[in-house]
Structure formats: structure tokens, C-alpha cells
Short mmCIF file of C-alpha atoms in Angstrom, two decimals:
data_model
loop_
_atom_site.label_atom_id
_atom_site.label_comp_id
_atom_site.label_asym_id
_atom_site.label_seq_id
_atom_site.Cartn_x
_atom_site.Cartn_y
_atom_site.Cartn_z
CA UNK A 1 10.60 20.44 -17.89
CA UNK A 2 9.93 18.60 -21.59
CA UNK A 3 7.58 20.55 -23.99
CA UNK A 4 4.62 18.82 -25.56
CA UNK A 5 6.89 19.12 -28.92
CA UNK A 6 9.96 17.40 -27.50
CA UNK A 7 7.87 14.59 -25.68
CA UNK A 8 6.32 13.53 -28.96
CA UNK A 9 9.81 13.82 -30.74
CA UNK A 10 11.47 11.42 -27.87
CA UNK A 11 8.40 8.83 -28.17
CA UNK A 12 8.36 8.67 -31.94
CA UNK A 13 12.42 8.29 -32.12
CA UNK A 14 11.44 5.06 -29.72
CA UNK A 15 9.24 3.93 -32.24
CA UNK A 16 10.11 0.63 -34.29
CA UNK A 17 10.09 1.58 -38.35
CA UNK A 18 11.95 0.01 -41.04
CA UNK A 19 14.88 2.60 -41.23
CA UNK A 20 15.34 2.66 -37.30
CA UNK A 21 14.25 -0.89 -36.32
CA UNK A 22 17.19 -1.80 -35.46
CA UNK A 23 17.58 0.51 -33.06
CA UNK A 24 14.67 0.27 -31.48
CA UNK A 25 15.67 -3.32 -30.85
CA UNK A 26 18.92 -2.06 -29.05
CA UNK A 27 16.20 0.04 -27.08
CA UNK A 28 14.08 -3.13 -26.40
CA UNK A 29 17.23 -5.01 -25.27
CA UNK A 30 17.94 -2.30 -23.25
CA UNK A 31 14.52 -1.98 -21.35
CA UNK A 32 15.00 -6.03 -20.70
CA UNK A 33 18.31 -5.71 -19.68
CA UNK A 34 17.26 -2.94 -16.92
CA UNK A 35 14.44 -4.94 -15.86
CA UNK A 36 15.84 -8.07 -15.41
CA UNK A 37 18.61 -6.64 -13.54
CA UNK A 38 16.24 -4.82 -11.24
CA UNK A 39 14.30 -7.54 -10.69
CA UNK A 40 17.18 -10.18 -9.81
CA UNK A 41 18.92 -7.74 -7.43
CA UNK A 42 15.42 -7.29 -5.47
CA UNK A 43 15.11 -11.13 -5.74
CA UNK A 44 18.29 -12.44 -4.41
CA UNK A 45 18.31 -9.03 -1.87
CA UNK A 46 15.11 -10.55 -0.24
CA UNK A 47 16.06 -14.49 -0.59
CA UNK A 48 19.58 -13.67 1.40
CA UNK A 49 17.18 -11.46 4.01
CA UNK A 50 15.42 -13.87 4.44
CA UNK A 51 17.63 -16.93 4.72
CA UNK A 52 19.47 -14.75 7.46
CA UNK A 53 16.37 -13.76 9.35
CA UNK A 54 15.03 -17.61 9.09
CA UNK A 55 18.13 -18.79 10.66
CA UNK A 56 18.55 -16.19 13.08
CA UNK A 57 14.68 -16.73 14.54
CA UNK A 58 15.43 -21.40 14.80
CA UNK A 59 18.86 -20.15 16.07
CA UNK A 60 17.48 -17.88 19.05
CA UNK A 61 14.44 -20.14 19.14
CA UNK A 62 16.00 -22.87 20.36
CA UNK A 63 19.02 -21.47 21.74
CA UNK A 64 19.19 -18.11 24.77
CA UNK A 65 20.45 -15.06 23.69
CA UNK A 66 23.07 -15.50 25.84
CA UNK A 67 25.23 -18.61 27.68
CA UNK A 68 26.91 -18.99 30.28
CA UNK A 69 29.47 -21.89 30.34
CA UNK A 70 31.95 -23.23 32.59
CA UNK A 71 35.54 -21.16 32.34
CA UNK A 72 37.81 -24.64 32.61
CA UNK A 73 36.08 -28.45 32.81
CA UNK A 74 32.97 -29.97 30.66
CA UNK A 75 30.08 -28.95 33.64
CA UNK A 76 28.75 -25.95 34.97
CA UNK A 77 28.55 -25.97 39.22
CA UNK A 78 26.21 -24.55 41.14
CA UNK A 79 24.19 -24.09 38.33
CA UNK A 80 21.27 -23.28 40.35
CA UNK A 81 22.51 -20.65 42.44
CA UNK A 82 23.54 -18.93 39.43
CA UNK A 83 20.38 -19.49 37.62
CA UNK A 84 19.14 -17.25 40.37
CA UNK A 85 21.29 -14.88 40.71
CA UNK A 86 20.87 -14.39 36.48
CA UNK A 87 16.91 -14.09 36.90
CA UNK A 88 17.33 -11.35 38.94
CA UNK A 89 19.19 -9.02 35.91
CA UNK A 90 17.10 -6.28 34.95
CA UNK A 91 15.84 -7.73 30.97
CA UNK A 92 16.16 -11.80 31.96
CA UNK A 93 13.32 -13.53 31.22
CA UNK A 94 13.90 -16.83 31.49
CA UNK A 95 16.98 -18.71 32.69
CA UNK A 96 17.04 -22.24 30.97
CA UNK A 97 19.70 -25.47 32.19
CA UNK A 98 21.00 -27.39 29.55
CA UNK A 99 22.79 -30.88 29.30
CA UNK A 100 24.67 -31.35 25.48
CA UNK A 101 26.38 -34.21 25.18
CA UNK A 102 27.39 -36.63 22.12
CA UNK A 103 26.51 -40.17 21.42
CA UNK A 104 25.32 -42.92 19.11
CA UNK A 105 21.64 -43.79 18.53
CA UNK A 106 20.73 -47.55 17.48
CA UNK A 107 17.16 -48.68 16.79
CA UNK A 108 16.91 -51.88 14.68
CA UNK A 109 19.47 -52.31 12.04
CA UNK A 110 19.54 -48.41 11.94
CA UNK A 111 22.38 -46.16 13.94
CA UNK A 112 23.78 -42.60 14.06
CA UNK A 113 25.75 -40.10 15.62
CA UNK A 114 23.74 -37.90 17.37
CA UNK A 115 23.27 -34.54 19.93
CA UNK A 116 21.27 -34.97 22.89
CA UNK A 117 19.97 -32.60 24.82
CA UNK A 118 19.13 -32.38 28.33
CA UNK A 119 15.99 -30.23 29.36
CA UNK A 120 13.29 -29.74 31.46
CA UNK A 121 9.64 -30.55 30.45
CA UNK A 122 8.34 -26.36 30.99
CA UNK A 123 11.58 -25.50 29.00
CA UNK A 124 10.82 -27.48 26.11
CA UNK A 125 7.06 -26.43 26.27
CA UNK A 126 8.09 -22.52 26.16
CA UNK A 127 9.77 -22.69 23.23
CA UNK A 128 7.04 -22.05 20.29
CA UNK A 129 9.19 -23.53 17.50
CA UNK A 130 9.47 -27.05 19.77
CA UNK A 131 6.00 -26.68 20.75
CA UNK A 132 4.07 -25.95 17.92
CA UNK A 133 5.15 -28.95 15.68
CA UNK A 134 5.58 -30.91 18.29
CA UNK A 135 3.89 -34.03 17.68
CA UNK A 136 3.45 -37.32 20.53
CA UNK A 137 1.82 -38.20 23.65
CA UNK A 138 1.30 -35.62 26.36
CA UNK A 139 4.78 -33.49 27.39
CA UNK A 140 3.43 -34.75 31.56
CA UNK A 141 4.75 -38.08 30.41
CA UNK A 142 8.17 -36.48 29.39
CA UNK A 143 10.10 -38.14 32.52
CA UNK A 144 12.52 -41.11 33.07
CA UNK A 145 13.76 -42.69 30.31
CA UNK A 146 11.59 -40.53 27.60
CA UNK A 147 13.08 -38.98 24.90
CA UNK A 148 11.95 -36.59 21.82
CA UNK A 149 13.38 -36.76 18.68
CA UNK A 150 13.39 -34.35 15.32
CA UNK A 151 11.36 -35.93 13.13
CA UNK A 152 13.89 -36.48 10.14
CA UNK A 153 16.10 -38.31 12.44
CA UNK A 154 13.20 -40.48 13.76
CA UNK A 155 12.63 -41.53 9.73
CA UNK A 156 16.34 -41.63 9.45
CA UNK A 157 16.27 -44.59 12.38
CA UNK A 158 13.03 -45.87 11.59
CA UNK A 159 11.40 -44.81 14.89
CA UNK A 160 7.84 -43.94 15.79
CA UNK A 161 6.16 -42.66 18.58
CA UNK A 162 6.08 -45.42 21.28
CA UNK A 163 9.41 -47.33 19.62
CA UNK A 164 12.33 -47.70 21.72
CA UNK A 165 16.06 -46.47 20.96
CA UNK A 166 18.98 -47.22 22.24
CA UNK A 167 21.41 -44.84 23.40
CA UNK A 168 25.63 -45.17 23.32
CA UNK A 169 27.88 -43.41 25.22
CA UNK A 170 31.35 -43.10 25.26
CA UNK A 171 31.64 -42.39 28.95
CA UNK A 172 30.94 -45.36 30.26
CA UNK A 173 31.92 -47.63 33.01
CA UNK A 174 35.52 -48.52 34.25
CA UNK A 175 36.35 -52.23 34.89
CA UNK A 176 39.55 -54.47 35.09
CA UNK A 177 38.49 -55.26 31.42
CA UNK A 178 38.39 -51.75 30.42
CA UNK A 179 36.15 -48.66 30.03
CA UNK A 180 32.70 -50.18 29.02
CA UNK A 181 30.39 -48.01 26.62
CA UNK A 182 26.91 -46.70 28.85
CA UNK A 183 23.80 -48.19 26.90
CA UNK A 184 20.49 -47.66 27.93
CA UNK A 185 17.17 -48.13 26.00
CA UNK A 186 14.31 -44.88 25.91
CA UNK A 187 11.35 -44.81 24.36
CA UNK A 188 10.03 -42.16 22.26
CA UNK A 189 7.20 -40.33 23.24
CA UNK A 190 7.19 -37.35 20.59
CA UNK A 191 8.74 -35.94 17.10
CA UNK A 192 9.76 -32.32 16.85
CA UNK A 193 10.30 -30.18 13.10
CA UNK A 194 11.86 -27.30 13.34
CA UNK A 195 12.33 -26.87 10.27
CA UNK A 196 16.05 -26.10 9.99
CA UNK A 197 17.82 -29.73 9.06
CA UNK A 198 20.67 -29.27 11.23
CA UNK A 199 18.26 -29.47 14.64
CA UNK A 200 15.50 -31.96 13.21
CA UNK A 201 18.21 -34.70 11.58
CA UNK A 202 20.72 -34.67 14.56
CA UNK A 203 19.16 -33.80 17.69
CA UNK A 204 17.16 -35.52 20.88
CA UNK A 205 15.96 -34.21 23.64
CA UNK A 206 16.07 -35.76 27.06
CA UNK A 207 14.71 -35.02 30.66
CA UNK A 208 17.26 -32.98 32.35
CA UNK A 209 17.89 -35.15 35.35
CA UNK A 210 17.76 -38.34 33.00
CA UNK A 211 20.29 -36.46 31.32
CA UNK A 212 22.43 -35.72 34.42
CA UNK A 213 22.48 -39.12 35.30
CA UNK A 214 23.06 -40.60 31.33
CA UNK A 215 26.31 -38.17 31.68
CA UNK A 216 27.51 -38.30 34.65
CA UNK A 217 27.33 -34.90 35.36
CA UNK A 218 27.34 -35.26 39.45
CA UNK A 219 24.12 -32.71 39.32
CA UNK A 220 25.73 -30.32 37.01
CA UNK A 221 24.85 -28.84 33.32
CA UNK A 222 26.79 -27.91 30.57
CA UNK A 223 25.73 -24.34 30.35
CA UNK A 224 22.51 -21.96 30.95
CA UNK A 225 20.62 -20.71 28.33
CA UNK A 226 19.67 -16.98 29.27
CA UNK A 227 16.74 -15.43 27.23
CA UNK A 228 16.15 -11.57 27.20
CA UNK A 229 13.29 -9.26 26.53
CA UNK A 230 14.65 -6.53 24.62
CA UNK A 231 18.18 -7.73 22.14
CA UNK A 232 18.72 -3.64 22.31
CA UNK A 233 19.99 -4.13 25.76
CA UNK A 234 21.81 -7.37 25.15
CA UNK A 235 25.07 -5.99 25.84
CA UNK A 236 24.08 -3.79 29.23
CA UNK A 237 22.48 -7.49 30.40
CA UNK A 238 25.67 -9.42 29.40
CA UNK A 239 27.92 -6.95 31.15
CA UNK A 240 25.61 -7.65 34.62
CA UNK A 241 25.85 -11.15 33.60
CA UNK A 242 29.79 -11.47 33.97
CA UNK A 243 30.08 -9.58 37.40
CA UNK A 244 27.65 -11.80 38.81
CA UNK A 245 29.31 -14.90 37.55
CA UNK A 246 32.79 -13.94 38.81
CA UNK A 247 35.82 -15.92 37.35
CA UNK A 248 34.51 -19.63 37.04
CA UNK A 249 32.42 -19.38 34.11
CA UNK A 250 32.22 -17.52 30.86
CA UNK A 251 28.94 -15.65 29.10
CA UNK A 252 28.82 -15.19 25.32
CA UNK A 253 26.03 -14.27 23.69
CA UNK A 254 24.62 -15.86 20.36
CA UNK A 255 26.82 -13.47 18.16
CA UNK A 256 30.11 -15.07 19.46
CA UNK A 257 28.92 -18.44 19.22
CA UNK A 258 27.55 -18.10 15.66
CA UNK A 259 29.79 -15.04 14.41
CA UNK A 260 31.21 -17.25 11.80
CA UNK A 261 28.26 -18.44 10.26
CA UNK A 262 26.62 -14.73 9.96
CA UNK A 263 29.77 -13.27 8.94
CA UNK A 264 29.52 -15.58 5.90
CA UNK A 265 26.21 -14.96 5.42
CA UNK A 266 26.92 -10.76 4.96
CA UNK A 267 29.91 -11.49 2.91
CA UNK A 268 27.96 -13.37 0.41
CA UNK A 269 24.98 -10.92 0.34
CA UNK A 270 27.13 -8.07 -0.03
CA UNK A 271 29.17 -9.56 -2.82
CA UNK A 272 25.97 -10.75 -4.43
CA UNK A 273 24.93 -7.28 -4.53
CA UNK A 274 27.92 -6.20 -6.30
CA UNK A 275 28.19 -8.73 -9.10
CA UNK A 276 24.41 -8.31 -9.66
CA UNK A 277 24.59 -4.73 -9.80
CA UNK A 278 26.65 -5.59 -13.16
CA UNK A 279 23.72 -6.48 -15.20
CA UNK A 280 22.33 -2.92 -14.53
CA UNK A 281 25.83 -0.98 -15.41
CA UNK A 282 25.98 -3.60 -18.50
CA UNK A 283 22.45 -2.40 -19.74
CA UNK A 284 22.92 1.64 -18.71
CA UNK A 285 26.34 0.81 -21.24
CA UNK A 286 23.83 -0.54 -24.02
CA UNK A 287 21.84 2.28 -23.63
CA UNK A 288 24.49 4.40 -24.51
CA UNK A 289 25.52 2.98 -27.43
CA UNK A 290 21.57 2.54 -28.59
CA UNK A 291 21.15 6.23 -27.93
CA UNK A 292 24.42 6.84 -29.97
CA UNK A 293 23.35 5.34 -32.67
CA UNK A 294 19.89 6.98 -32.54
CA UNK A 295 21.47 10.18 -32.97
CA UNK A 296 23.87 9.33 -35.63
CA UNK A 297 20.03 8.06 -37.73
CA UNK A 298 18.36 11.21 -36.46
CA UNK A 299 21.31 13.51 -37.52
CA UNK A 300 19.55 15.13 -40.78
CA UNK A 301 16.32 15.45 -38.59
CA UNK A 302 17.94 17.24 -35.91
CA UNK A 303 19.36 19.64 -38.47
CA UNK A 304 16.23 19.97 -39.79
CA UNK A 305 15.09 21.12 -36.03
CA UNK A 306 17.61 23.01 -35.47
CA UNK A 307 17.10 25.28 -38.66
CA UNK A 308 13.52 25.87 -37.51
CA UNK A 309 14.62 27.43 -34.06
CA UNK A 310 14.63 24.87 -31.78
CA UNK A 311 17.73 25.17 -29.05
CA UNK A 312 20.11 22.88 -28.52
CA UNK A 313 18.88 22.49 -25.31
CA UNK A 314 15.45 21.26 -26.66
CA UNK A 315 17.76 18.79 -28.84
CA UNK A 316 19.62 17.52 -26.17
CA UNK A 317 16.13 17.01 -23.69
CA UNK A 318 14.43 15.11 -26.69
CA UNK A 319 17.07 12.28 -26.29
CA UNK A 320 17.65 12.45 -22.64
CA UNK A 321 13.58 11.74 -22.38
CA UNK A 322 14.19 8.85 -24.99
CA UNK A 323 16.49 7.29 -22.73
CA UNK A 324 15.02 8.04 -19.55
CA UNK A 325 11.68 6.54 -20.76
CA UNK A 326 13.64 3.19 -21.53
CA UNK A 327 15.02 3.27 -17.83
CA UNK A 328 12.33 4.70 -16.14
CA UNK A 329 9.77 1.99 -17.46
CA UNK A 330 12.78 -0.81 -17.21
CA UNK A 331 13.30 0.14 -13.76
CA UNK A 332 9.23 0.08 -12.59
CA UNK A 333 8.75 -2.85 -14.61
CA UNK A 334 11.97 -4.55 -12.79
CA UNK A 335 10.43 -3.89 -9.39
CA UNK A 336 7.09 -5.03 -9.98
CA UNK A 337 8.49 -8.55 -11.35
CA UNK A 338 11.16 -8.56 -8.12
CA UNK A 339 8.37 -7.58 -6.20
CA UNK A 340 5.84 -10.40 -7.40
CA UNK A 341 8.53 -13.04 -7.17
CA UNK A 342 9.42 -12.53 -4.14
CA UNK A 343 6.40 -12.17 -2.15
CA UNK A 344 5.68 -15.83 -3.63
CA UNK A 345 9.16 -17.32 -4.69
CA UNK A 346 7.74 -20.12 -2.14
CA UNK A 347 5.00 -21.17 -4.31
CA UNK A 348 6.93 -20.49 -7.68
CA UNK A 349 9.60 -23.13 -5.90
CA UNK A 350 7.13 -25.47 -5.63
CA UNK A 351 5.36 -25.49 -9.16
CA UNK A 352 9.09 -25.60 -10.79
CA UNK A 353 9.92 -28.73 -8.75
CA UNK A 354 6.55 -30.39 -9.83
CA UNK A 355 6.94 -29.23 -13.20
CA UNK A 356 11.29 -30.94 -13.24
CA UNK A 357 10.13 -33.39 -10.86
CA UNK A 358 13.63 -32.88 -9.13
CA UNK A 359 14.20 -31.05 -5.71
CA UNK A 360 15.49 -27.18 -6.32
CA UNK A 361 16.61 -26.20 -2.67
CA UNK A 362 17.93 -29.38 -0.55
CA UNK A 363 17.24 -28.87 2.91
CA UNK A 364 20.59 -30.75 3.94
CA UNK A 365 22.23 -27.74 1.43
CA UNK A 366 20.69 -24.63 2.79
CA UNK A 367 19.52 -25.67 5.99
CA UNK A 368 15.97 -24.72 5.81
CA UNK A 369 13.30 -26.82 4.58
CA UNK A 370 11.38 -23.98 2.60
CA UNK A 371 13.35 -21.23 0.41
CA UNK A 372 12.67 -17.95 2.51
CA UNK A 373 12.17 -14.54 1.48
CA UNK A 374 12.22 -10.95 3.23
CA UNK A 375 11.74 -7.65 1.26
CA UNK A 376 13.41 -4.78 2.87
CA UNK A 377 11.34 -2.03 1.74
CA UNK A 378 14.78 0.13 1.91
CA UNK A 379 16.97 -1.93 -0.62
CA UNK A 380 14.00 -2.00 -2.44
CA UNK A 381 14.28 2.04 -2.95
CA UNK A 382 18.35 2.03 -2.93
CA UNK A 383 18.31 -0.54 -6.16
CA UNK A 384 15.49 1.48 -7.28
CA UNK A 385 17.54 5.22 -7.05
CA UNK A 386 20.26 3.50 -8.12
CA UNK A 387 18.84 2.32 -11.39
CA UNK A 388 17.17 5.44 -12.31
CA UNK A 389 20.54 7.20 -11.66
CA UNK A 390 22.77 4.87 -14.05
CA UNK A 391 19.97 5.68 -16.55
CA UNK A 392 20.28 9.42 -16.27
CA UNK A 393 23.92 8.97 -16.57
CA UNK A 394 23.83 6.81 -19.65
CA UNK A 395 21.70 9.27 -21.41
CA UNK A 396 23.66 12.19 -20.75
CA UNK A 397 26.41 11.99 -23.13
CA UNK A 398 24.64 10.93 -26.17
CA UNK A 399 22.15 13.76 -25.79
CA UNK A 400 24.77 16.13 -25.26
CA UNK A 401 26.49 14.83 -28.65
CA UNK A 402 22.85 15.10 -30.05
CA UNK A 403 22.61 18.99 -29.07
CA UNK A 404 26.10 19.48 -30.70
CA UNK A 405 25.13 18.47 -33.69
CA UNK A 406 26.00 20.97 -36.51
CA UNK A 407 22.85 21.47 -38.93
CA UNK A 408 25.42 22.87 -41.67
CA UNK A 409 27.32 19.69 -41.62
CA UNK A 410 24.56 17.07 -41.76
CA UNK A 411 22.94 18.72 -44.76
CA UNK A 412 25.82 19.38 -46.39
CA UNK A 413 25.13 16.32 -49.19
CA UNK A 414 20.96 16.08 -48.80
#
């Protein structure tokens, strides 16, 4: 497509010299401007990826796919029956009781308003994310009045493994004086880190029957927690799900109950996407006007050219390879650096907090205790085609001026 000639022509006009340095600065800015706006769109791309996929994998890793609730009251009846009847759908793999309920937690001079959560020893055990950093005596001794708690909220009260807490709940006892607040002491036999803030700083878990009783539930649970094998046929499960449950209790799945959340998540990604897509269009336009001003320096040369044959078609590739070359390069070099950062933004997190001594991404902020990143091969490409495209398009006008250029005009007064 470009001639030896016309290759060596668009390389040299790139070149810095004293009569067209400044241009070739415009060309440098240019090449920075491209690469920096690659490599920030890739960046922020994969950061927002992965913030969404880190939440989504603590949010169905401690929570079912699916739940089924009760359609009026606070407690789910004949839970069992139904947890049956649910295990038997085509796709269920595990059927899971829960007891939620709200109170205060008081150890020492310390207190806080807290979740608990009622579950079964095998439950808690199946879960990898509550397993794996699960830290304590032995979950056979998870009975009674045991409890687990996240680990920030056992430094947040002060608690250790063997301490005891004391629990506060509002739906006490009724007397002549009154309704009396339910306290009970547990001690705690394990920490949990889940790494998502919300979970380890607010939440305890409890034996399910302890539970029960704590809450008054007269044998019942708040909901089930329904786990599936395949989240392709989440919807064919959940439409099983509500003819077996019949009119007295309701199944959402973990869309519903978190829509809002993930909704707000996309928004932001796909307006971050926009606005950063800016700083590419902003250095495509200072391309334009570097290239412009190339041609209006090169004007008696490509005169000169012109008068000894060459086509304006030859004219008008030399500068479109100029630009190009500043794009193409900007664009690789852009996706390398993306690239690079964010396969260790982690580690690059870390040495900028030791090197400001101040904290850079506050779990209580964002959540998550580590700054997450997943590169999607496919935006990868898409900011990548994208680039290269508003660089063909910046280059096309100024080369096409370039071509036009009348050889009798700009050696008129040489």
C-alpha cells in the first residue's frame, strides 16, 4: 500500500529538526495523549469488571441464587417441607434455612448494631468463602450458645476466640412492667473474613435452632437460600420454584434483591467509558491540527514532489502514514501500559500506599478490602479498533489538504 519512497518521506516529516521541532512536539503530545487515553480506558474498564465480578462472587457466596420468603408475616412455615419439595427441581443443589434478624452486640465497654444470622453447622462449612478464612476452634463445637463473628467486627468489640458477647434483642419478654429486651451471653468460637466490609464488620453467625429460639421464631426461618448448578437456567428453576410454593411465599432471585446496587454499578461503568473515551477524541483533534501544520511547513517540499511526478495520491499517503504511525504506536503503546497495570494494579496499590503512607482504597468506601481487576479481552480489542479508527479519521483531512496542494502556488515567491 505505501512505497519505500513515501514511507521514508512520512518518517523523516516525524523527525524533530530545528525548522519543524515544534511540530514534532505537537506529534509527541499527540502519541502521549493516545496512549494515555488507551491505557486509562483499559484500566478503569478492568477495575469496574472487576469490582462487579468481586461483588457478585461474596454476594452469591454467601447468599443462594435464589430465596424464597414468606408472602405476608416475618417467618417462613413449613420450611422443611418446602425445603424438600425445592431439592427435588431439576438444577437445585443445595437448599439452605436461614434465620436474619437484628440486634445489639455488647462485649466490655464495646457495643454495636449488628446482623445475625441463623445457620446450620454443614451450611456454613459448604460455603468456601466462610470456610476458607475461617479461623477458631473446630465447626463440631458450633452448637448452643456459639457464635462466629467477621473478624473486623470481633476487633471492632474487642473479642477473641473464646471471649463471650452479649446479645440484645428487641423482642423480648412481656411483663406488667413492660416488654423486657432478650439478653443472652455466647461465646465465640471462630472469626470469619470475607473480605467484603459490609459481611465481615456487621455480621454473626449463629446455630440455626439457637437462632430459632433467640427469635422466637416458633420453629420457623426467615427465608431459604436455594443454590443452583447452572445460573443459565436460573429462570426455568425459578419458574418451578413458584408453582411449587403456591401463594404463601415469594421467590426472587439475587438480581431482584440486589438490582439496585448492579444497576449502579453499569451506569457508572458505562458513563466512565464515555467521558474517558474523551481523552482519545481530544488527542485524534491534536493530531489534526499537528498534521495541519505539518503540511502548511512541508508545502514548498510537496511542490517540489509534485513537480517530479509524484501523484497526489502518493502526497496524500505520505501524511496519512505520518499520522497513522503516531496512532498506531500510541495505541500499542497504550495497551501494553493498560495491560501491565492492570494485571498488577494490586501490587502498584500497595507500593503507592507505602510510598504516601496513607490508605488509597478504604474498604468501608468500596466494599472490598483489595482493589480488584478483570481484563475483558473484548473491550480490550473494542478500545483498541476504536483508537486506531479515530486515528485514521484524524489523518484523513489533513492529507487530503496535503494532496491538494498546488505546486504553482507554493513556489510562486522561492
Amino acid at each position: 500500500m505505501f512505497s519505500k519512497t513515501e514511507r521514508i518521506l512520512a518518517f523523516r516529516y516525524l523527525k524533530s529538526r530545528k525548522r519543524t521541532g515544534f511540530v514534532s512536539v505537537i506529534a509527541g503530545f499527540s502519541f502521549l495523549g493516545i496512549m494515555l487515553g488507551v491505557a486509562t480506558l483499559i484500566i478503569v474498564m478492568s477495575v469496574m469488571n472487576g469490582f462487579r465480578a468481586e461483588l457478585m462472587g461474596r454476594v452469591l457466596g454467601l447468599n443462594g441464587q435464589m430465596g424464597v420468603y414468606p408472602a405476608w408475616g416475618a417467618q417462613l412455615d413449613d420450611y422443611e417441607n418446602r425445603m424438600t419439595a425445592l431439592s427435588g427441581i431439576d438444577g437445585v443443589t443445595a437448599v439452605v434455612p436461614v434465620v436474619d434478624g437484628q440486634v445489639m452486640a455488647s462485649a466490655g465497654d464495646n457495643s454495636s448494631g449488628i446482623m445475625i444470622r441463623g445457620m446450620r453447622a454443614e451450611d456454613f462449612e459448604s460455603r468456601p468463602i466462610l470456610k476458607n478464612k475461617y479461623a477458631g476452634l473446630p465447626m463440631n463445637e458450633f452448637a448452643d450458645a456459639q457464635v462466629i463473628v467477621g473478624y473486623r467486627l470481633a476487633r471492632r468489640l474487642g473479642v477473641r476466640v473464646g471471649d463471650s458477647v452479649t446479645l440484645i434483642s428487641p423482642k423480648g419478654n412481656i411483663t406488667a412492667f413492660g416488654t423486657i429486651p432478650k439478653m443472652k451471653r455466647y461465646t465465640v468460637i471462630g472469626t470469619f473474613d470475607t473480605a467484603m466490609f459490609e459481611y465481615d464488620d456487621n455480621f454473626m453467625f449463629m446455630p440455626l435452632e439457637e437462632a430459632q429460639h433467640f427469635f422466637k421464631t416458633d420453629g420457623n426461618v426467615s427465608h431459604l437460600e436455594v443454590f443452583v448448578s447452572d445460573m443459565n437456567r436460573l429462570d426455568q428453576v425459578i419458574n418451578v420454584a413458584f408453582e411449587k410454593m403456591g401463594d404463601r411465599a415469594q421467590v426472587y432471585d439475587w438480581r431482584y434483591t440486589n438490582q439496585a446496587f448492579f444497576n449502579a454499578i453499569e451506569v457508572e461503568r458505562n458513563v466512565m467509558f464515555l467521558i474517558l473515551t474523551l481523552i482519545i477524541i481530544v488527542a485524534a483533534f491534536n493530531m489534526i491540527s499537528g498534521l495541519i501544520m505539518l503540511v502548511q511547513d512541508k508545502a514548498k517540499d510537496i511542490a517540489i514532489l509534485r513537480t517530479m511526478g509524484m501523484s497526489r495520491g502518493g502526497i496524500q499517503r505520505v501524511f496519512l502514514m505520518s499520522g497513522l504511525t503516531v496512532g498506531v504506536v500510541g495505541t500499542l503503546a497504550g495497551v501494553v501500559l493498560g495491560l501491565a497495570f492492570s494485571y498488577n494494579i494490586d501490587a502498584i496499590k500497595t507500593w503507592l500506599e507505602g510510598l504516601s503512607g496513607q490508605e488509597l482504597f478504604s474498604a468501608e468506601i468500596y466494599f472490598l478490602s483489595h482493589l480488584p481487576a478483570k481484563v475483558d479481552l473484548n473491550e480490550v480489542i473494542v478500545v483498541t479498533v476504536m483508537s486506531l479508527i479515530l486515528s485514521l479519521l484524524a489523518t484523513l483531512y489533513p492529507s487530503w489538504k496535503a494532496s491538494r496542494t498546488d505546486p504553482v502556488e507554493a513556489l510562486r515567491y522561492e
